[in-house]
PDB file of C-alpha atoms in Angstrom:
ATOM      1  CA  UNK A 655      16.870 -19.391  -5.820  1.00 47.00           C
ATOM      2  CA  UNK A 656      16.235 -18.274  -9.376  1.00 47.00           C
ATOM      3  CA  UNK A 657      14.153 -15.135  -8.939  1.00 50.00           C
ATOM      4  CA  UNK A 658      13.909 -12.640 -11.754  1.00 51.00           C
ATOM      5  CA  UNK A 659      15.367  -9.907  -9.553  1.00 49.00           C
ATOM      6  CA  UNK A 660      13.683  -6.574 -10.384  1.00 54.00           C
ATOM      7  CA  UNK A 661      16.067  -3.802 -11.420  1.00 53.00           C
ATOM      8  CA  UNK A 662      13.926  -0.887 -10.273  1.00 52.00           C
ATOM      9  CA  UNK A 663      13.859   2.050 -10.905  1.00 47.00           C
ATOM     10  CA  UNK A 664      14.082   0.933 -14.506  1.00 53.00           C
ATOM     11  CA  UNK A 665      13.241   2.425 -17.878  1.00 48.00           C
ATOM     12  CA  UNK A 666      10.007   0.535 -18.491  1.00 52.00           C
ATOM     13  CA  UNK A 667       7.097  -0.516 -16.249  1.00 65.00           C
ATOM     14  CA  UNK A 668       5.945  -3.651 -18.038  1.00 62.00           C
ATOM     15  CA  UNK A 669       4.590  -5.289 -14.870  1.00 67.00           C
ATOM     16  CA  UNK A 670       2.069  -2.466 -14.513  1.00 69.00           C
ATOM     17  CA  UNK A 671       1.589  -1.456 -18.141  1.00 73.00           C
ATOM     18  CA  UNK A 672       0.614  -4.895 -19.407  1.00 73.00           C
ATOM     19  CA  UNK A 673      -2.251  -5.499 -16.902  1.00 78.00           C
ATOM     20  CA  UNK A 674      -3.466  -1.917 -17.457  1.00 85.00           C
ATOM     21  CA  UNK A 675      -3.362  -2.034 -21.243  1.00 84.00           C
ATOM     22  CA  UNK A 676      -7.143  -2.321 -21.717  1.00 86.00           C
ATOM     23  CA  UNK A 677      -7.798   0.633 -19.416  1.00 88.00           C
ATOM     24  CA  UNK A 678      -5.161   2.758 -21.122  1.00 89.00           C
ATOM     25  CA  UNK A 679      -6.876   2.140 -24.479  1.00 90.00           C
ATOM     26  CA  UNK A 680     -10.284   3.353 -23.326  1.00 92.00           C
ATOM     27  CA  UNK A 681     -11.365   6.328 -25.487  1.00 93.00           C
ATOM     28  CA  UNK A 682     -12.793   8.135 -22.457  1.00 94.00           C
ATOM     29  CA  UNK A 683      -9.789   7.392 -20.210  1.00 94.00           C
ATOM     30  CA  UNK A 684      -8.821  11.065 -19.849  1.00 94.00           C
ATOM     31  CA  UNK A 685     -12.365  12.107 -18.962  1.00 95.00           C
ATOM     32  CA  UNK A 686     -12.661   9.391 -16.325  1.00 96.00           C
ATOM     33  CA  UNK A 687      -9.291  10.348 -14.860  1.00 95.00           C
ATOM     34  CA  UNK A 688     -10.283  14.007 -14.613  1.00 96.00           C
ATOM     35  CA  UNK A 689     -13.447  13.002 -12.779  1.00 96.00           C
ATOM     36  CA  UNK A 690     -11.459  10.804 -10.385  1.00 96.00           C
ATOM     37  CA  UNK A 691      -9.094  13.677  -9.599  1.00 94.00           C
ATOM     38  CA  UNK A 692     -12.029  16.049  -9.053  1.00 95.00           C
ATOM     39  CA  UNK A 693     -13.610  13.628  -6.589  1.00 94.00           C
ATOM     40  CA  UNK A 694     -10.288  13.251  -4.784  1.00 89.00           C
ATOM     41  CA  UNK A 695     -10.167  17.007  -4.342  1.00 86.00           C
ATOM     42  CA  UNK A 696     -13.688  16.907  -2.904  1.00 88.00           C
ATOM     43  CA  UNK A 697     -12.755  13.862  -0.762  1.00 83.00           C
ATOM     44  CA  UNK A 698     -15.608  11.958  -2.371  1.00 90.00           C
ATOM     45  CA  UNK A 699     -13.921   8.570  -2.057  1.00 90.00           C
ATOM     46  CA  UNK A 700     -17.104   6.526  -2.448  1.00 91.00           C
ATOM     47  CA  UNK A 701     -17.779   8.353  -5.702  1.00 94.00           C
ATOM     48  CA  UNK A 702     -14.471   6.997  -6.984  1.00 95.00           C
ATOM     49  CA  UNK A 703     -14.227   3.502  -5.608  1.00 95.00           C
ATOM     50  CA  UNK A 704     -17.839   2.349  -5.651  1.00 94.00           C
ATOM     51  CA  UNK A 705     -18.017   2.843  -9.423  1.00 95.00           C
ATOM     52  CA  UNK A 706     -16.447  -0.277 -11.005  1.00 94.00           C
ATOM     53  CA  UNK A 707     -15.689   1.663 -14.208  1.00 93.00           C
ATOM     54  CA  UNK A 708     -13.227   3.857 -12.280  1.00 95.00           C
ATOM     55  CA  UNK A 709     -11.114   1.043 -10.849  1.00 95.00           C
ATOM     56  CA  UNK A 710      -9.026   0.107 -13.937  1.00 94.00           C
ATOM     57  CA  UNK A 711      -8.443   3.812 -14.667  1.00 95.00           C
ATOM     58  CA  UNK A 712      -7.358   4.466 -11.088  1.00 95.00           C
ATOM     59  CA  UNK A 713      -4.981   1.501 -11.206  1.00 93.00           C
ATOM     60  CA  UNK A 714      -3.417   2.610 -14.490  1.00 93.00           C
ATOM     61  CA  UNK A 715      -2.796   6.119 -13.145  1.00 92.00           C
ATOM     62  CA  UNK A 716      -1.714   5.558  -9.548  1.00 92.00           C
ATOM     63  CA  UNK A 717      -0.330   2.034  -9.161  1.00 91.00           C
ATOM     64  CA  UNK A 718       2.948   2.415 -11.124  1.00 88.00           C
ATOM     65  CA  UNK A 719       4.413   5.329  -9.132  1.00 87.00           C
ATOM     66  CA  UNK A 720       3.198   3.975  -5.797  1.00 93.00           C
ATOM     67  CA  UNK A 721       4.486   0.488  -6.557  1.00 92.00           C
ATOM     68  CA  UNK A 722       7.923   1.947  -7.314  1.00 91.00           C
ATOM     69  CA  UNK A 723       7.792   3.996  -4.119  1.00 93.00           C
ATOM     70  CA  UNK A 724       6.730   0.974  -2.052  1.00 95.00           C
ATOM     71  CA  UNK A 725       9.501  -1.079  -3.616  1.00 93.00           C
ATOM     72  CA  UNK A 726      11.977   1.561  -2.412  1.00 93.00           C
ATOM     73  CA  UNK A 727      10.425   1.549   1.075  1.00 96.00           C
ATOM     74  CA  UNK A 728      10.493  -2.246   1.363  1.00 97.00           C
ATOM     75  CA  UNK A 729      14.094  -2.292   0.155  1.00 94.00           C
ATOM     76  CA  UNK A 730      15.225  -0.530   3.357  1.00 96.00           C
ATOM     77  CA  UNK A 731      17.092  -2.642   5.899  1.00 96.00           C
ATOM     78  CA  UNK A 732      14.212  -2.536   8.393  1.00 97.00           C
ATOM     79  CA  UNK A 733      11.612  -3.862   5.946  1.00 98.00           C
ATOM     80  CA  UNK A 734      13.977  -6.335   4.290  1.00 96.00           C
ATOM     81  CA  UNK A 735      14.568  -7.871   7.704  1.00 96.00           C
ATOM     82  CA  UNK A 736      10.824  -8.348   8.140  1.00 97.00           C
ATOM     83  CA  UNK A 737      10.391  -9.839   4.641  1.00 96.00           C
ATOM     84  CA  UNK A 738      13.117 -12.433   5.288  1.00 95.00           C
ATOM     85  CA  UNK A 739      10.936 -13.787   8.105  1.00 94.00           C
ATOM     86  CA  UNK A 740       8.275 -14.600   5.457  1.00 91.00           C
ATOM     87  CA  UNK A 741       5.483 -12.881   7.369  1.00 94.00           C
ATOM     88  CA  UNK A 742       1.801 -12.569   6.707  1.00 98.00           C
ATOM     89  CA  UNK A 743       1.357  -8.958   5.557  1.00 98.00           C
ATOM     90  CA  UNK A 744      -2.124  -7.490   5.882  1.00 98.00           C
ATOM     91  CA  UNK A 745      -2.354  -4.484   3.563  1.00 98.00           C
ATOM     92  CA  UNK A 746      -5.253  -2.183   4.413  1.00 97.00           C
ATOM     93  CA  UNK A 747      -7.005  -0.379   1.577  1.00 95.00           C
ATOM     94  CA  UNK A 748      -4.704  -2.068  -0.920  1.00 97.00           C
ATOM     95  CA  UNK A 749      -7.130  -3.246  -3.578  1.00 96.00           C
ATOM     96  CA  UNK A 750      -5.616  -1.290  -6.460  1.00 95.00           C
ATOM     97  CA  UNK A 751      -2.439  -3.391  -6.298  1.00 95.00           C
ATOM     98  CA  UNK A 752       0.417  -1.001  -5.474  1.00 95.00           C
ATOM     99  CA  UNK A 753       1.349  -3.014  -2.388  1.00 97.00           C
ATOM    100  CA  UNK A 754       1.124  -6.297  -4.280  1.00 96.00           C
ATOM    101  CA  UNK A 755       3.568  -5.151  -6.961  1.00 94.00           C
ATOM    102  CA  UNK A 756       5.955  -3.154  -4.755  1.00 94.00           C
ATOM    103  CA  UNK A 757       6.235  -5.719  -1.938  1.00 96.00           C
ATOM    104  CA  UNK A 758       6.579  -8.585  -4.417  1.00 94.00           C
ATOM    105  CA  UNK A 759       9.520  -6.819  -6.049  1.00 92.00           C
ATOM    106  CA  UNK A 760      11.221  -6.189  -2.704  1.00 93.00           C
ATOM    107  CA  UNK A 761      10.571  -9.771  -1.605  1.00 93.00           C
ATOM    108  CA  UNK A 762      12.601 -11.030  -4.562  1.00 90.00           C
ATOM    109  CA  UNK A 763      15.614  -9.277  -3.074  1.00 90.00           C
ATOM    110  CA  UNK A 764      14.907 -10.290   0.538  1.00 92.00           C
ATOM    111  CA  UNK A 765      14.550 -13.990  -0.293  1.00 90.00           C
ATOM    112  CA  UNK A 766      17.262 -14.182  -2.948  1.00 86.00           C
ATOM    113  CA  UNK A 767      19.890 -16.758  -2.037  1.00 82.00           C
ATOM    114  CA  UNK A 768      17.653 -18.593   0.456  1.00 84.00           C
ATOM    115  CA  UNK A 769      17.045 -22.172  -0.635  1.00 83.00           C
ATOM    116  CA  UNK A 770      13.370 -23.058  -0.958  1.00 79.00           C
ATOM    117  CA  UNK A 771      13.667 -25.779   1.701  1.00 83.00           C
ATOM    118  CA  UNK A 772      15.033 -23.194   4.148  1.00 87.00           C
ATOM    119  CA  UNK A 773      12.182 -20.725   3.721  1.00 87.00           C
ATOM    120  CA  UNK A 774      10.013 -20.229   6.791  1.00 89.00           C
ATOM    121  CA  UNK A 775       7.033 -20.154   4.465  1.00 88.00           C
ATOM    122  CA  UNK A 776       5.792 -17.945   1.666  1.00 94.00           C
ATOM    123  CA  UNK A 777       5.488 -14.210   2.132  1.00 96.00           C
ATOM    124  CA  UNK A 778       1.720 -13.729   2.337  1.00 98.00           C
ATOM    125  CA  UNK A 779       0.490 -10.469   0.818  1.00 98.00           C
ATOM    126  CA  UNK A 780      -3.131 -10.087   1.884  1.00 98.00           C
ATOM    127  CA  UNK A 781      -4.771  -7.106   0.166  1.00 98.00           C
ATOM    128  CA  UNK A 782      -7.859  -5.698   1.867  1.00 98.00           C
ATOM    129  CA  UNK A 783     -10.354  -3.191   0.513  1.00 97.00           C
ATOM    130  CA  UNK A 784     -14.012  -2.252   0.705  1.00 95.00           C
ATOM    131  CA  UNK A 785     -14.816  -2.757  -2.958  1.00 95.00           C
ATOM    132  CA  UNK A 786     -14.098  -5.659  -5.296  1.00 97.00           C
ATOM    133  CA  UNK A 787     -10.663  -5.313  -6.918  1.00 97.00           C
ATOM    134  CA  UNK A 788     -10.176  -9.060  -7.411  1.00 96.00           C
ATOM    135  CA  UNK A 789     -10.068  -9.006 -11.234  1.00 94.00           C
ATOM    136  CA  UNK A 790      -7.387  -6.274 -11.236  1.00 95.00           C
ATOM    137  CA  UNK A 791      -5.336  -7.987  -8.528  1.00 96.00           C
ATOM    138  CA  UNK A 792      -5.474 -11.248 -10.503  1.00 95.00           C
ATOM    139  CA  UNK A 793      -4.014  -9.493 -13.555  1.00 93.00           C
ATOM    140  CA  UNK A 794      -1.232  -7.857 -11.520  1.00 94.00           C
ATOM    141  CA  UNK A 795      -0.334 -11.019  -9.596  1.00 95.00           C
ATOM    142  CA  UNK A 796      -0.144 -13.047 -12.820  1.00 93.00           C
ATOM    143  CA  UNK A 797       2.140 -10.417 -14.362  1.00 90.00           C
ATOM    144  CA  UNK A 798       4.601 -10.280 -11.454  1.00 90.00           C
ATOM    145  CA  UNK A 799       4.666 -14.068 -11.050  1.00 91.00           C
ATOM    146  CA  UNK A 800       5.580 -14.451 -14.717  1.00 87.00           C
ATOM    147  CA  UNK A 801       8.100 -11.583 -14.837  1.00 85.00           C
ATOM    148  CA  UNK A 802       9.874 -12.441 -11.580  1.00 87.00           C
ATOM    149  CA  UNK A 803       9.475 -16.248 -11.555  1.00 87.00           C
ATOM    150  CA  UNK A 804       7.510 -16.373  -8.317  1.00 89.00           C
ATOM    151  CA  UNK A 805       5.426 -19.360  -7.282  1.00 88.00           C
ATOM    152  CA  UNK A 806       3.330 -20.197  -4.213  1.00 90.00           C
ATOM    153  CA  UNK A 807       6.394 -21.381  -2.308  1.00 89.00           C
ATOM    154  CA  UNK A 808       7.741 -17.834  -2.446  1.00 90.00           C
ATOM    155  CA  UNK A 809       4.689 -15.577  -2.291  1.00 95.00           C
ATOM    156  CA  UNK A 810       1.013 -16.160  -1.657  1.00 97.00           C
ATOM    157  CA  UNK A 811      -1.613 -13.577  -2.602  1.00 98.00           C
ATOM    158  CA  UNK A 812      -4.929 -13.132  -0.829  1.00 98.00           C
ATOM    159  CA  UNK A 813      -7.759 -10.632  -1.105  1.00 98.00           C
ATOM    160  CA  UNK A 814     -10.682  -9.921   1.191  1.00 98.00           C
ATOM    161  CA  UNK A 815     -13.352  -7.259   1.343  1.00 97.00           C
ATOM    162  CA  UNK A 816     -14.309  -5.235   4.397  1.00 94.00           C
ATOM    163  CA  UNK A 817     -14.887  -1.634   5.402  1.00 91.00           C
ATOM    164  CA  UNK A 818     -12.359  -0.184   7.834  1.00 90.00           C
ATOM    165  CA  UNK A 819     -14.967   2.418   8.804  1.00 85.00           C
ATOM    166  CA  UNK A 820     -17.158  -0.431  10.027  1.00 86.00           C
ATOM    167  CA  UNK A 821     -14.756  -2.758  11.824  1.00 89.00           C
ATOM    168  CA  UNK A 822     -15.737  -6.429  11.921  1.00 93.00           C
ATOM    169  CA  UNK A 823     -14.380  -9.394  13.840  1.00 95.00           C
ATOM    170  CA  UNK A 824     -12.982 -10.724  10.551  1.00 97.00           C
ATOM    171  CA  UNK A 825     -10.847  -7.607  10.000  1.00 96.00           C
ATOM    172  CA  UNK A 826      -9.702  -7.684  13.624  1.00 97.00           C
ATOM    173  CA  UNK A 827      -8.692 -11.335  13.233  1.00 97.00           C
ATOM    174  CA  UNK A 828      -6.641 -10.563  10.131  1.00 98.00           C
ATOM    175  CA  UNK A 829      -4.838  -7.779  12.023  1.00 98.00           C
ATOM    176  CA  UNK A 830      -4.153 -10.131  14.942  1.00 98.00           C
ATOM    177  CA  UNK A 831      -2.757 -12.829  12.628  1.00 97.00           C
ATOM    178  CA  UNK A 832      -0.401 -10.559  10.701  1.00 98.00           C
ATOM    179  CA  UNK A 833       3.291 -10.053  11.320  1.00 98.00           C
ATOM    180  CA  UNK A 834       3.051  -6.713   9.511  1.00 98.00           C
ATOM    181  CA  UNK A 835       0.028  -4.494   8.911  1.00 98.00           C
ATOM    182  CA  UNK A 836       0.330  -1.683   6.370  1.00 98.00           C
ATOM    183  CA  UNK A 837      -1.768   1.473   5.967  1.00 96.00           C
ATOM    184  CA  UNK A 838      -0.378   3.271   2.925  1.00 96.00           C
ATOM    185  CA  UNK A 839      -2.143   6.312   1.509  1.00 93.00           C
ATOM    186  CA  UNK A 840      -5.501   5.474   3.085  1.00 90.00           C
ATOM    187  CA  UNK A 841      -5.616   7.834   6.070  1.00 80.00           C
ATOM    188  CA  UNK A 842      -7.260  10.626   4.117  1.00 73.00           C
ATOM    189  CA  UNK A 843     -10.311   8.389   4.001  1.00 75.00           C
ATOM    190  CA  UNK A 844     -10.061   7.124   7.565  1.00 76.00           C
ATOM    191  CA  UNK A 845      -9.314  10.507   9.116  1.00 72.00           C
ATOM    192  CA  UNK A 846     -12.024  12.378   7.246  1.00 68.00           C
ATOM    193  CA  UNK A 847     -14.124  11.552  10.299  1.00 68.00           C
ATOM    194  CA  UNK A 848     -12.553  11.962  13.752  1.00 72.00           C
ATOM    195  CA  UNK A 849     -14.697   9.269  15.383  1.00 78.00           C
ATOM    196  CA  UNK A 850     -13.720   6.683  12.779  1.00 77.00           C
ATOM    197  CA  UNK A 851     -10.082   7.695  13.058  1.00 76.00           C
ATOM    198  CA  UNK A 852     -10.064   7.151  16.813  1.00 82.00           C
ATOM    199  CA  UNK A 853     -11.860   3.832  16.377  1.00 87.00           C
ATOM    200  CA  UNK A 854      -9.157   2.675  13.978  1.00 88.00           C
ATOM    201  CA  UNK A 855      -6.352   3.707  16.344  1.00 90.00           C
ATOM    202  CA  UNK A 856      -8.023   1.784  19.194  1.00 93.00           C
ATOM    203  CA  UNK A 857      -8.424  -1.271  16.984  1.00 94.00           C
ATOM    204  CA  UNK A 858      -4.723  -1.290  16.140  1.00 95.00           C
ATOM    205  CA  UNK A 859      -3.811  -1.016  19.825  1.00 96.00           C
ATOM    206  CA  UNK A 860      -6.171  -3.850  20.716  1.00 96.00           C
ATOM    207  CA  UNK A 861      -5.532  -6.260  17.857  1.00 97.00           C
ATOM    208  CA  UNK A 862      -1.893  -5.934  16.778  1.00 98.00           C
ATOM    209  CA  UNK A 863      -0.046  -8.722  18.561  1.00 97.00           C
ATOM    210  CA  UNK A 864       3.168  -8.047  20.533  1.00 98.00           C
ATOM    211  CA  UNK A 865       6.195  -8.113  18.247  1.00 98.00           C
ATOM    212  CA  UNK A 866       4.173  -7.460  15.111  1.00 98.00           C
ATOM    213  CA  UNK A 867       4.791  -4.267  13.127  1.00 98.00           C
ATOM    214  CA  UNK A 868       2.598  -1.515  11.725  1.00 98.00           C
ATOM    215  CA  UNK A 869       3.711   0.510   8.693  1.00 98.00           C
ATOM    216  CA  UNK A 870       2.060   3.893   8.159  1.00 96.00           C
ATOM    217  CA  UNK A 871       2.825   5.843   4.973  1.00 96.00           C
ATOM    218  CA  UNK A 872       0.947   8.812   3.535  1.00 93.00           C
ATOM    219  CA  UNK A 873       1.326  12.209   1.920  1.00 90.00           C
ATOM    220  CA  UNK A 874       3.633  14.560   3.805  1.00 90.00           C
ATOM    221  CA  UNK A 875       1.424  17.520   2.922  1.00 74.00           C
ATOM    222  CA  UNK A 876      -1.554  19.095   4.648  1.00 64.00           C
ATOM    223  CA  UNK A 877      -3.897  16.626   2.933  1.00 65.00           C
ATOM    224  CA  UNK A 878      -2.902  14.115   5.641  1.00 69.00           C
ATOM    225  CA  UNK A 879      -3.848  16.361   8.543  1.00 69.00           C
ATOM    226  CA  UNK A 880      -6.964  16.147  10.677  1.00 69.00           C
ATOM    227  CA  UNK A 881      -8.528  18.923  12.748  1.00 70.00           C
ATOM    228  CA  UNK A 882      -9.065  18.181  16.437  1.00 70.00           C
ATOM    229  CA  UNK A 883     -10.183  20.887  18.846  1.00 73.00           C
ATOM    230  CA  UNK A 884      -9.437  23.646  16.368  1.00 75.00           C
ATOM    231  CA  UNK A 885      -5.879  22.447  15.681  1.00 78.00           C
ATOM    232  CA  UNK A 886      -4.508  20.467  12.749  1.00 76.00           C
ATOM    233  CA  UNK A 887      -2.547  17.299  13.459  1.00 77.00           C
ATOM    234  CA  UNK A 888      -0.717  15.038  11.031  1.00 82.00           C
ATOM    235  CA  UNK A 889      -2.205  11.550  11.187  1.00 80.00           C
ATOM    236  CA  UNK A 890       1.025   9.939  12.425  1.00 88.00           C
ATOM    237  CA  UNK A 891       0.906  12.070  15.576  1.00 88.00           C
ATOM    238  CA  UNK A 892      -1.873   9.890  16.975  1.00 86.00           C
ATOM    239  CA  UNK A 893       0.385   6.834  16.904  1.00 91.00           C
ATOM    240  CA  UNK A 894       3.507   8.757  17.949  1.00 94.00           C
ATOM    241  CA  UNK A 895       1.680   9.688  21.145  1.00 93.00           C
ATOM    242  CA  UNK A 896       1.088   6.021  22.032  1.00 95.00           C
ATOM    243  CA  UNK A 897       4.624   5.188  23.089  1.00 95.00           C
ATOM    244  CA  UNK A 898       3.358   2.825  25.765  1.00 97.00           C
ATOM    245  CA  UNK A 899       2.040   0.553  23.004  1.00 97.00           C
ATOM    246  CA  UNK A 900       4.209   1.225  19.946  1.00 97.00           C
ATOM    247  CA  UNK A 901       7.994   1.247  19.664  1.00 97.00           C
ATOM    248  CA  UNK A 902       9.225   3.379  16.729  1.00 96.00           C
ATOM    249  CA  UNK A 903      11.488   1.425  14.361  1.00 97.00           C
ATOM    250  CA  UNK A 904      11.621   3.821  11.418  1.00 97.00           C
ATOM    251  CA  UNK A 905      10.458   7.434  11.393  1.00 97.00           C
ATOM    252  CA  UNK A 906      10.681  10.291   8.897  1.00 96.00           C
ATOM    253  CA  UNK A 907       8.292  13.237   8.538  1.00 95.00           C
ATOM    254  CA  UNK A 908       9.235  13.927   4.920  1.00 95.00           C
ATOM    255  CA  UNK A 909      10.831  11.798   2.229  1.00 96.00           C
ATOM    256  CA  UNK A 910      10.891  12.093  -1.539  1.00 95.00           C
ATOM    257  CA  UNK A 911      10.505   9.282  -3.991  1.00 92.00           C
ATOM    258  CA  UNK A 912      11.870  10.366  -7.360  1.00 90.00           C
ATOM    259  CA  UNK A 913      11.538   8.021 -10.296  1.00 84.00           C
ATOM    260  CA  UNK A 914      14.393   7.272 -12.663  1.00 80.00           C
ATOM    261  CA  UNK A 915      14.993   9.705 -15.549  1.00 78.00           C
ATOM    262  CA  UNK A 916      13.661   8.397 -18.838  1.00 77.00           C
ATOM    263  CA  UNK A 917      11.087   6.122 -17.265  1.00 80.00           C
ATOM    264  CA  UNK A 918       8.751   4.860 -19.986  1.00 78.00           C
ATOM    265  CA  UNK A 919       5.043   4.613 -19.279  1.00 83.00           C
ATOM    266  CA  UNK A 920       2.045   5.894 -21.283  1.00 84.00           C
ATOM    267  CA  UNK A 921       1.086   8.287 -18.469  1.00 87.00           C
ATOM    268  CA  UNK A 922       3.140  10.834 -16.554  1.00 83.00           C
ATOM    269  CA  UNK A 923       4.791   9.311 -13.456  1.00 84.00           C
ATOM    270  CA  UNK A 924       4.963  11.941 -10.729  1.00 86.00           C
ATOM    271  CA  UNK A 925       7.427  12.103  -7.864  1.00 91.00           C
ATOM    272  CA  UNK A 926       6.019  11.668  -4.354  1.00 92.00           C
ATOM    273  CA  UNK A 927       6.693  13.278  -0.983  1.00 94.00           C
ATOM    274  CA  UNK A 928       5.551  11.152   1.929  1.00 95.00           C
ATOM    275  CA  UNK A 929       5.990  10.510   5.636  1.00 96.00           C
ATOM    276  CA  UNK A 930       6.804   7.079   7.017  1.00 97.00           C
ATOM    277  CA  UNK A 931       6.368   5.407  10.370  1.00 97.00           C
ATOM    278  CA  UNK A 932       7.221   1.795  11.205  1.00 98.00           C
ATOM    279  CA  UNK A 933       6.128   0.759  14.691  1.00 98.00           C
ATOM    280  CA  UNK A 934       6.575  -2.484  16.602  1.00 98.00           C
ATOM    281  CA  UNK A 935       3.840  -3.443  19.042  1.00 98.00           C
ATOM    282  CA  UNK A 936       5.215  -3.760  22.565  1.00 97.00           C
TER     283      UNK A 936
END
């Protein structure tokens, strides 16, 4: 199969830079970015994501490094094995497009050498979020399809809106239908409220079908902790304690993603320290 196999980490991030070019040219880009970072510090997530003017700026700043990190994660043997099954992947809180770009890149490697007629189906990357990122996702999907020669036989992209803090039957159905559900750098929002956090954990226990997998990735620092009964717990501890429901496949409390030296992008690309958990529903 003639994929344009991504050679990441590389020296230039054209797949992200091209769709973000208009945002990067905005004269008030730096001011908007400072405001976004301030609201992150205050955990004012609605103040960031419910303002449509912030979305292209957020994508330009955060998608490149996360997409590279996710590409590295999905290039591991455990995730490559899942991608070769051509699953439906339901990506929670993934509107900005990091999952779309990173998983698409890793899928090129997983499916390389498999004849189209032997594919079990396209890899379905279903991005979910609570605000409308569709125009940005369209730009990113067009860029990766062109760069890596992907068509609908290889990868299918979907987007739906819904609030994870207000679970609906539609969200539950998407979780039940997926072979892999991802929650990557969204738990700061979910776990800002203990009741909502527990509701989400219960939903995953109830809806994830046996044999399906759940990938949890977030910051390895204290920003990913939640206070319960006067003690701080890292968010992954809630799922680690549910061994009767979830079998650990991949587990690491602290990993570093370090980008390649000389990486070219108009903005600074920072390294990332994160934890990772991959569970299989029993």
